[in-house]
mmCIF file of C-alpha atoms in Angstrom:
data_model
loop_
_atom_site.group_PDB
_atom_site.id
_atom_site.type_symbol
_atom_site.label_atom_id
_atom_site.label_comp_id
_atom_site.label_asym_id
_atom_site.label_seq_id
_atom_site.Cartn_x
_atom_site.Cartn_y
_atom_site.Cartn_z
ATOM 1 C CA SER A 23 59.257 70.134 16.987
ATOM 2 C CA GLN A 24 58.822 70.823 13.313
ATOM 3 C CA THR A 25 61.234 69.586 10.664
ATOM 4 C CA ILE A 26 61.338 69.958 6.913
ATOM 5 C CA HIS A 27 62.952 67.510 4.524
ATOM 6 C CA GLN A 28 63.943 67.818 0.907
ATOM 7 C CA TRP A 29 65.267 65.212 -1.489
ATOM 8 C CA PRO A 30 67.304 64.589 -3.331
ATOM 9 C CA ALA A 31 70.082 66.819 -2.017
ATOM 10 C CA THR A 32 71.849 66.887 -5.370
ATOM 11 C CA LEU A 33 70.636 66.062 -8.850
ATOM 12 C CA VAL A 34 72.239 66.116 -12.282
ATOM 13 C CA GLN A 35 69.819 65.740 -15.176
ATOM 14 C CA PRO A 36 70.095 66.034 -18.965
ATOM 15 C CA VAL A 37 68.159 68.651 -20.881
ATOM 16 C CA GLY A 38 64.704 67.400 -21.787
ATOM 17 C CA SER A 39 64.445 64.927 -18.935
ATOM 18 C CA PRO A 40 61.653 65.053 -16.309
ATOM 19 C CA LEU A 41 62.050 66.364 -12.787
ATOM 20 C CA SER A 42 60.505 65.579 -9.444
ATOM 21 C CA LEU A 43 61.671 67.226 -6.224
ATOM 22 C CA GLU A 44 59.954 66.390 -2.983
ATOM 23 C CA CYS A 45 59.465 68.329 0.220
ATOM 24 C CA THR A 46 57.808 67.084 3.391
ATOM 25 C CA VAL A 47 57.120 68.763 6.696
ATOM 26 C CA GLU A 48 56.746 67.040 10.043
ATOM 27 C CA GLY A 49 55.345 68.227 13.342
ATOM 28 C CA THR A 50 52.727 70.665 12.112
ATOM 29 C CA SER A 51 49.373 70.658 10.346
ATOM 30 C CA ASN A 52 48.035 72.663 7.416
ATOM 31 C CA PRO A 53 51.201 74.654 6.823
ATOM 32 C CA ASN A 54 51.701 77.095 3.987
ATOM 33 C CA LEU A 55 54.316 75.629 1.656
ATOM 34 C CA TYR A 56 56.655 77.368 -0.758
ATOM 35 C CA TRP A 57 59.118 76.567 -3.526
ATOM 36 C CA TYR A 58 61.969 78.977 -4.228
ATOM 37 C CA ARG A 59 64.781 78.912 -6.760
ATOM 38 C CA GLN A 60 68.146 80.499 -6.120
ATOM 39 C CA ALA A 61 70.435 80.996 -9.101
ATOM 40 C CA ALA A 62 74.182 81.063 -8.405
ATOM 41 C CA GLY A 63 75.089 84.114 -6.306
ATOM 42 C CA ARG A 64 71.556 85.469 -6.467
ATOM 43 C CA GLY A 65 68.591 85.957 -4.191
ATOM 44 C CA LEU A 66 65.551 83.769 -3.807
ATOM 45 C CA GLN A 67 62.809 83.756 -6.414
ATOM 46 C CA LEU A 68 59.417 82.518 -5.268
ATOM 47 C CA LEU A 69 58.109 79.918 -7.725
ATOM 48 C CA PHE A 70 54.994 78.466 -6.099
ATOM 49 C CA TYR A 71 53.113 78.575 -2.840
ATOM 50 C CA SER A 72 50.270 76.540 -1.422
ATOM 51 C CA VAL A 73 47.849 77.304 1.398
ATOM 52 C CA GLY A 74 46.224 73.861 1.349
ATOM 53 C CA ILE A 75 45.910 70.477 -0.364
ATOM 54 C CA GLY A 76 45.433 70.918 -4.089
ATOM 55 C CA GLN A 77 45.775 74.705 -3.850
ATOM 56 C CA ILE A 78 48.751 75.965 -5.832
ATOM 57 C CA SER A 79 49.609 79.528 -6.781
ATOM 58 C CA SER A 80 52.267 80.243 -9.377
ATOM 59 C CA GLU A 81 54.406 83.343 -9.231
ATOM 60 C CA VAL A 82 56.237 83.145 -12.543
ATOM 61 C CA PRO A 83 55.437 81.451 -15.864
ATOM 62 C CA GLN A 84 57.825 78.594 -16.551
ATOM 63 C CA ASN A 85 58.024 74.953 -17.477
ATOM 64 C CA LEU A 86 57.828 73.925 -13.841
ATOM 65 C CA SER A 87 54.728 72.870 -11.949
ATOM 66 C CA ALA A 88 53.917 72.099 -8.331
ATOM 67 C CA SER A 89 51.495 69.805 -6.596
ATOM 68 C CA ARG A 90 50.377 69.203 -3.044
ATOM 69 C CA PRO A 91 48.912 65.712 -2.850
ATOM 70 C CA GLN A 92 48.963 65.611 0.945
ATOM 71 C CA ASP A 93 48.816 68.204 3.699
ATOM 72 C CA ARG A 94 52.526 68.163 4.404
ATOM 73 C CA GLN A 95 53.932 67.147 1.029
ATOM 74 C CA PHE A 96 54.908 69.557 -1.726
ATOM 75 C CA ILE A 97 56.309 68.408 -5.060
ATOM 76 C CA LEU A 98 58.062 70.393 -7.769
ATOM 77 C CA SER A 99 57.972 68.870 -11.237
ATOM 78 C CA SER A 100 58.882 69.393 -14.831
ATOM 79 C CA LYS A 101 58.122 67.335 -17.933
ATOM 80 C CA LYS A 102 61.185 68.589 -19.812
ATOM 81 C CA LEU A 103 64.076 70.348 -18.119
ATOM 82 C CA LEU A 104 65.817 73.349 -19.647
ATOM 83 C CA LEU A 105 69.390 74.495 -19.064
ATOM 84 C CA SER A 106 67.978 77.576 -17.331
ATOM 85 C CA ASP A 107 66.336 75.361 -14.713
ATOM 86 C CA SER A 108 69.706 74.777 -13.071
ATOM 87 C CA GLY A 109 69.898 76.226 -9.583
ATOM 88 C CA PHE A 110 69.360 75.651 -5.920
ATOM 89 C CA TYR A 111 65.775 74.834 -4.987
ATOM 90 C CA LEU A 112 64.503 75.558 -1.532
ATOM 91 C CA CYS A 113 61.272 74.451 0.063
ATOM 92 C CA ALA A 114 59.861 76.376 3.015
ATOM 93 C CA TRP A 115 56.882 76.276 5.326
ATOM 94 C CA SER A 116 55.064 78.679 7.585
ATOM 95 C CA LEU A 117 51.970 78.679 9.710
ATOM 96 C CA THR A 118 48.901 80.480 8.484
ATOM 97 C CA LEU A 119 48.468 83.887 10.095
ATOM 98 C CA GLY A 120 45.616 83.765 12.559
ATOM 99 C CA LEU A 121 46.367 80.232 13.710
ATOM 100 C CA ALA A 122 49.534 81.284 15.496
ATOM 101 C CA GLY A 123 50.891 84.722 16.073
ATOM 102 C CA GLY A 124 54.158 86.105 17.256
ATOM 103 C CA SER A 125 57.238 84.205 16.252
ATOM 104 C CA TYR A 126 55.539 81.819 13.819
ATOM 105 C CA ASN A 127 55.148 84.277 10.980
ATOM 106 C CA GLU A 128 58.515 83.574 9.442
ATOM 107 C CA GLN A 129 59.239 80.860 6.936
ATOM 108 C CA PHE A 130 61.375 77.868 7.824
ATOM 109 C CA PHE A 131 63.540 76.468 5.081
ATOM 110 C CA GLY A 132 64.604 72.994 4.100
ATOM 111 C CA PRO A 133 68.208 72.048 3.276
ATOM 112 C CA GLY A 134 67.682 72.545 -0.465
ATOM 113 C CA THR A 135 68.316 70.605 -3.664
ATOM 114 C CA ARG A 136 71.124 71.517 -6.013
ATOM 115 C CA LEU A 137 69.952 70.843 -9.568
ATOM 116 C CA THR A 138 72.345 70.855 -12.508
ATOM 117 C CA VAL A 139 70.898 70.500 -15.986
ATOM 118 C CA LEU A 140 73.459 69.485 -18.617
ATOM 119 C CA ALA B 29 54.268 94.929 -5.763
ATOM 120 C CA GLN B 30 56.760 94.970 -2.972
ATOM 121 C CA THR B 31 60.455 95.191 -3.779
ATOM 122 C CA VAL B 32 63.457 94.726 -1.528
ATOM 123 C CA THR B 33 66.819 96.293 -2.344
ATOM 124 C CA GLN B 34 70.178 95.396 -0.880
ATOM 125 C CA SER B 35 72.652 97.823 -2.370
ATOM 126 C CA GLN B 36 75.820 96.138 -1.086
ATOM 127 C CA PRO B 37 76.621 92.950 -3.059
ATOM 128 C CA GLU B 38 79.718 92.270 -0.946
ATOM 129 C CA MET B 39 81.144 93.485 2.328
ATOM 130 C CA SER B 40 83.997 92.520 4.587
ATOM 131 C CA VAL B 41 84.799 93.194 8.216
ATOM 132 C CA GLN B 42 87.599 92.347 10.587
ATOM 133 C CA GLU B 43 86.884 89.876 13.324
ATOM 134 C CA ALA B 44 85.512 91.579 16.487
ATOM 135 C CA GLU B 45 84.547 94.707 14.541
ATOM 136 C CA THR B 46 81.034 95.969 13.789
ATOM 137 C CA VAL B 47 79.403 95.952 10.358
ATOM 138 C CA THR B 48 76.085 97.264 9.070
ATOM 139 C CA LEU B 49 74.216 95.771 6.126
ATOM 140 C CA SER B 50 71.696 97.953 4.314
ATOM 141 C CA CYS B 51 68.207 97.117 3.121
ATOM 142 C CA THR B 52 65.439 99.265 1.722
ATOM 143 C CA TYR B 53 62.004 98.229 0.593
ATOM 144 C CA ASP B 54 59.081 99.636 -1.253
ATOM 145 C CA THR B 55 55.507 99.049 -0.169
ATOM 146 C CA SER B 56 52.173 100.769 0.266
ATOM 147 C CA GLU B 57 51.230 98.431 3.092
ATOM 148 C CA ASN B 58 51.099 99.636 6.679
ATOM 149 C CA ASN B 59 51.152 96.256 8.396
ATOM 150 C CA TYR B 60 54.058 94.002 7.493
ATOM 151 C CA TYR B 61 57.084 92.115 8.747
ATOM 152 C CA LEU B 62 60.766 92.341 7.947
ATOM 153 C CA PHE B 63 63.414 89.673 8.318
ATOM 154 C CA TRP B 64 67.097 89.064 7.952
ATOM 155 C CA TYR B 65 68.133 85.565 6.938
ATOM 156 C CA LYS B 66 71.646 84.180 6.889
ATOM 157 C CA GLN B 67 72.836 81.617 4.355
ATOM 158 C CA PRO B 68 76.251 80.153 5.241
ATOM 159 C CA PRO B 69 78.248 78.009 2.795
ATOM 160 C CA SER B 70 76.067 75.038 3.751
ATOM 161 C CA ARG B 71 73.242 76.992 2.035
ATOM 162 C CA GLN B 72 70.824 76.390 4.878
ATOM 163 C CA MET B 73 68.652 79.481 5.336
ATOM 164 C CA ILE B 74 68.700 80.592 8.968
ATOM 165 C CA LEU B 75 66.534 83.307 10.456
ATOM 166 C CA VAL B 76 68.681 85.940 12.147
ATOM 167 C CA ILE B 77 66.164 88.526 13.309
ATOM 168 C CA ARG B 78 62.628 89.753 12.631
ATOM 169 C CA GLN B 79 60.779 93.034 13.046
ATOM 170 C CA GLU B 80 57.064 93.779 13.088
ATOM 171 C CA ALA B 81 56.286 97.070 11.383
ATOM 172 C CA TYR B 82 53.858 98.126 14.112
ATOM 173 C CA LYS B 83 56.617 97.981 16.715
ATOM 174 C CA GLN B 84 58.705 101.107 17.050
ATOM 175 C CA GLN B 85 61.388 99.434 19.122
ATOM 176 C CA ASN B 86 64.242 97.979 17.110
ATOM 177 C CA ALA B 87 64.651 94.224 17.405
ATOM 178 C CA THR B 88 67.817 92.770 18.919
ATOM 179 C CA GLU B 89 69.143 89.226 19.114
ATOM 180 C CA ASN B 90 72.433 88.986 20.983
ATOM 181 C CA ARG B 91 75.071 90.485 18.660
ATOM 182 C CA PHE B 92 72.512 91.261 15.946
ATOM 183 C CA SER B 93 70.329 94.349 15.943
ATOM 184 C CA VAL B 94 68.336 96.280 13.397
ATOM 185 C CA ASN B 95 67.744 99.942 12.661
ATOM 186 C CA PHE B 96 64.144 100.070 11.445
ATOM 187 C CA GLN B 97 63.140 103.399 9.917
ATOM 188 C CA LYS B 98 59.529 102.947 8.796
ATOM 189 C CA ALA B 99 59.111 106.350 7.178
ATOM 190 C CA ALA B 100 62.314 105.898 5.196
ATOM 191 C CA LYS B 101 61.460 102.227 4.470
ATOM 192 C CA SER B 102 64.862 101.187 5.673
ATOM 193 C CA PHE B 103 65.825 98.084 7.629
ATOM 194 C CA SER B 104 69.557 97.731 8.263
ATOM 195 C CA LEU B 105 71.282 94.925 10.159
ATOM 196 C CA LYS B 106 74.130 95.612 12.559
ATOM 197 C CA ILE B 107 76.436 92.798 13.553
ATOM 198 C CA SER B 108 78.578 93.583 16.576
ATOM 199 C CA ASP B 109 81.728 91.748 17.609
ATOM 200 C CA SER B 110 81.845 89.950 14.244
ATOM 201 C CA GLN B 111 82.881 86.329 14.336
ATOM 202 C CA LEU B 112 84.333 84.099 11.624
ATOM 203 C CA GLY B 113 81.117 82.083 11.705
ATOM 204 C CA ASP B 114 79.188 85.150 10.604
ATOM 205 C CA THR B 115 80.663 84.751 7.125
ATOM 206 C CA ALA B 116 77.631 84.132 4.910
ATOM 207 C CA MET B 117 75.152 85.588 2.472
ATOM 208 C CA TYR B 118 72.615 87.783 4.229
ATOM 209 C CA PHE B 119 69.164 88.292 2.782
ATOM 210 C CA CYS B 120 66.679 90.940 3.739
ATOM 211 C CA ALA B 121 63.049 89.877 3.329
ATOM 212 C CA PHE B 122 59.644 91.564 3.390
ATOM 213 C CA MET B 123 56.311 89.938 4.168
ATOM 214 C CA LYS B 124 53.005 91.745 4.123
ATOM 215 C CA HIS B 125 50.236 90.761 6.482
ATOM 216 C CA SER B 126 48.307 88.183 4.481
ATOM 217 C CA PRO B 127 47.211 84.548 4.804
ATOM 218 C CA ASN B 128 49.845 83.517 2.267
ATOM 219 C CA ASN B 129 52.867 84.638 4.304
ATOM 220 C CA ASP B 130 54.774 84.892 1.039
ATOM 221 C CA MET B 131 58.070 86.712 1.305
ATOM 222 C CA ARG B 132 60.023 88.922 -1.055
ATOM 223 C CA PHE B 133 63.772 88.713 -0.786
ATOM 224 C CA GLY B 134 66.550 91.089 -1.659
ATOM 225 C CA ALA B 135 69.458 89.968 -3.830
ATOM 226 C CA GLY B 136 71.664 89.445 -0.799
ATOM 227 C CA THR B 137 74.921 90.761 0.627
ATOM 228 C CA ARG B 138 77.926 88.475 0.834
ATOM 229 C CA LEU B 139 79.682 89.179 4.138
ATOM 230 C CA THR B 140 83.218 87.984 4.791
ATOM 231 C CA VAL B 141 84.653 88.194 8.285
ATOM 232 C CA LYS B 142 88.432 88.340 8.155
ATOM 233 C CA PRO B 143 90.673 87.030 10.948
#
């Protein structure tokens, strides 16, 4: 079965410090991968998605970046954190349409990382 | 661009009663998917139910069912026999048929089930 991991679970960082959040997926190959941010009491905002190694699409301009160095690894980074970067970050995966139909269209989410920037 | 609107920020229901959460969306696509996700206090996102737009029959999953009105672009979630464990944020999500599978989420409805 497929599983998705995120770490760290919780992170407190000072303004201006760098950031690296990691997401890995097990039990599947060539998944689509996604990074979302959820501000307190709000919905999910799509930040980045990737359909393959080295392929990153950005949804919103920001001081964050994403990379996919391996098929099942997705990393969210920042060189200098801002106060507004605080939030709950969720990684998700899905199968590419056409490789599996039916119930595999939805996205499966990791446990999330709570980031507080002070 | 697709947008998803959940007009009820908060709702409450008595245990064992029925509650309906509203969701509307805006799209020019004809082939797409709709989802309801649940986010309990643990913050883990859990898929509750999904609906393919090409299917006229409303999806059901045990106590959860949807009322999908394609022409009205409406996708409401009905929870029957509400349980305390149903207390959570509920997000409606839209996904068009594309290789990216990227989803658009509504702002969420916070549901509280009262004993």
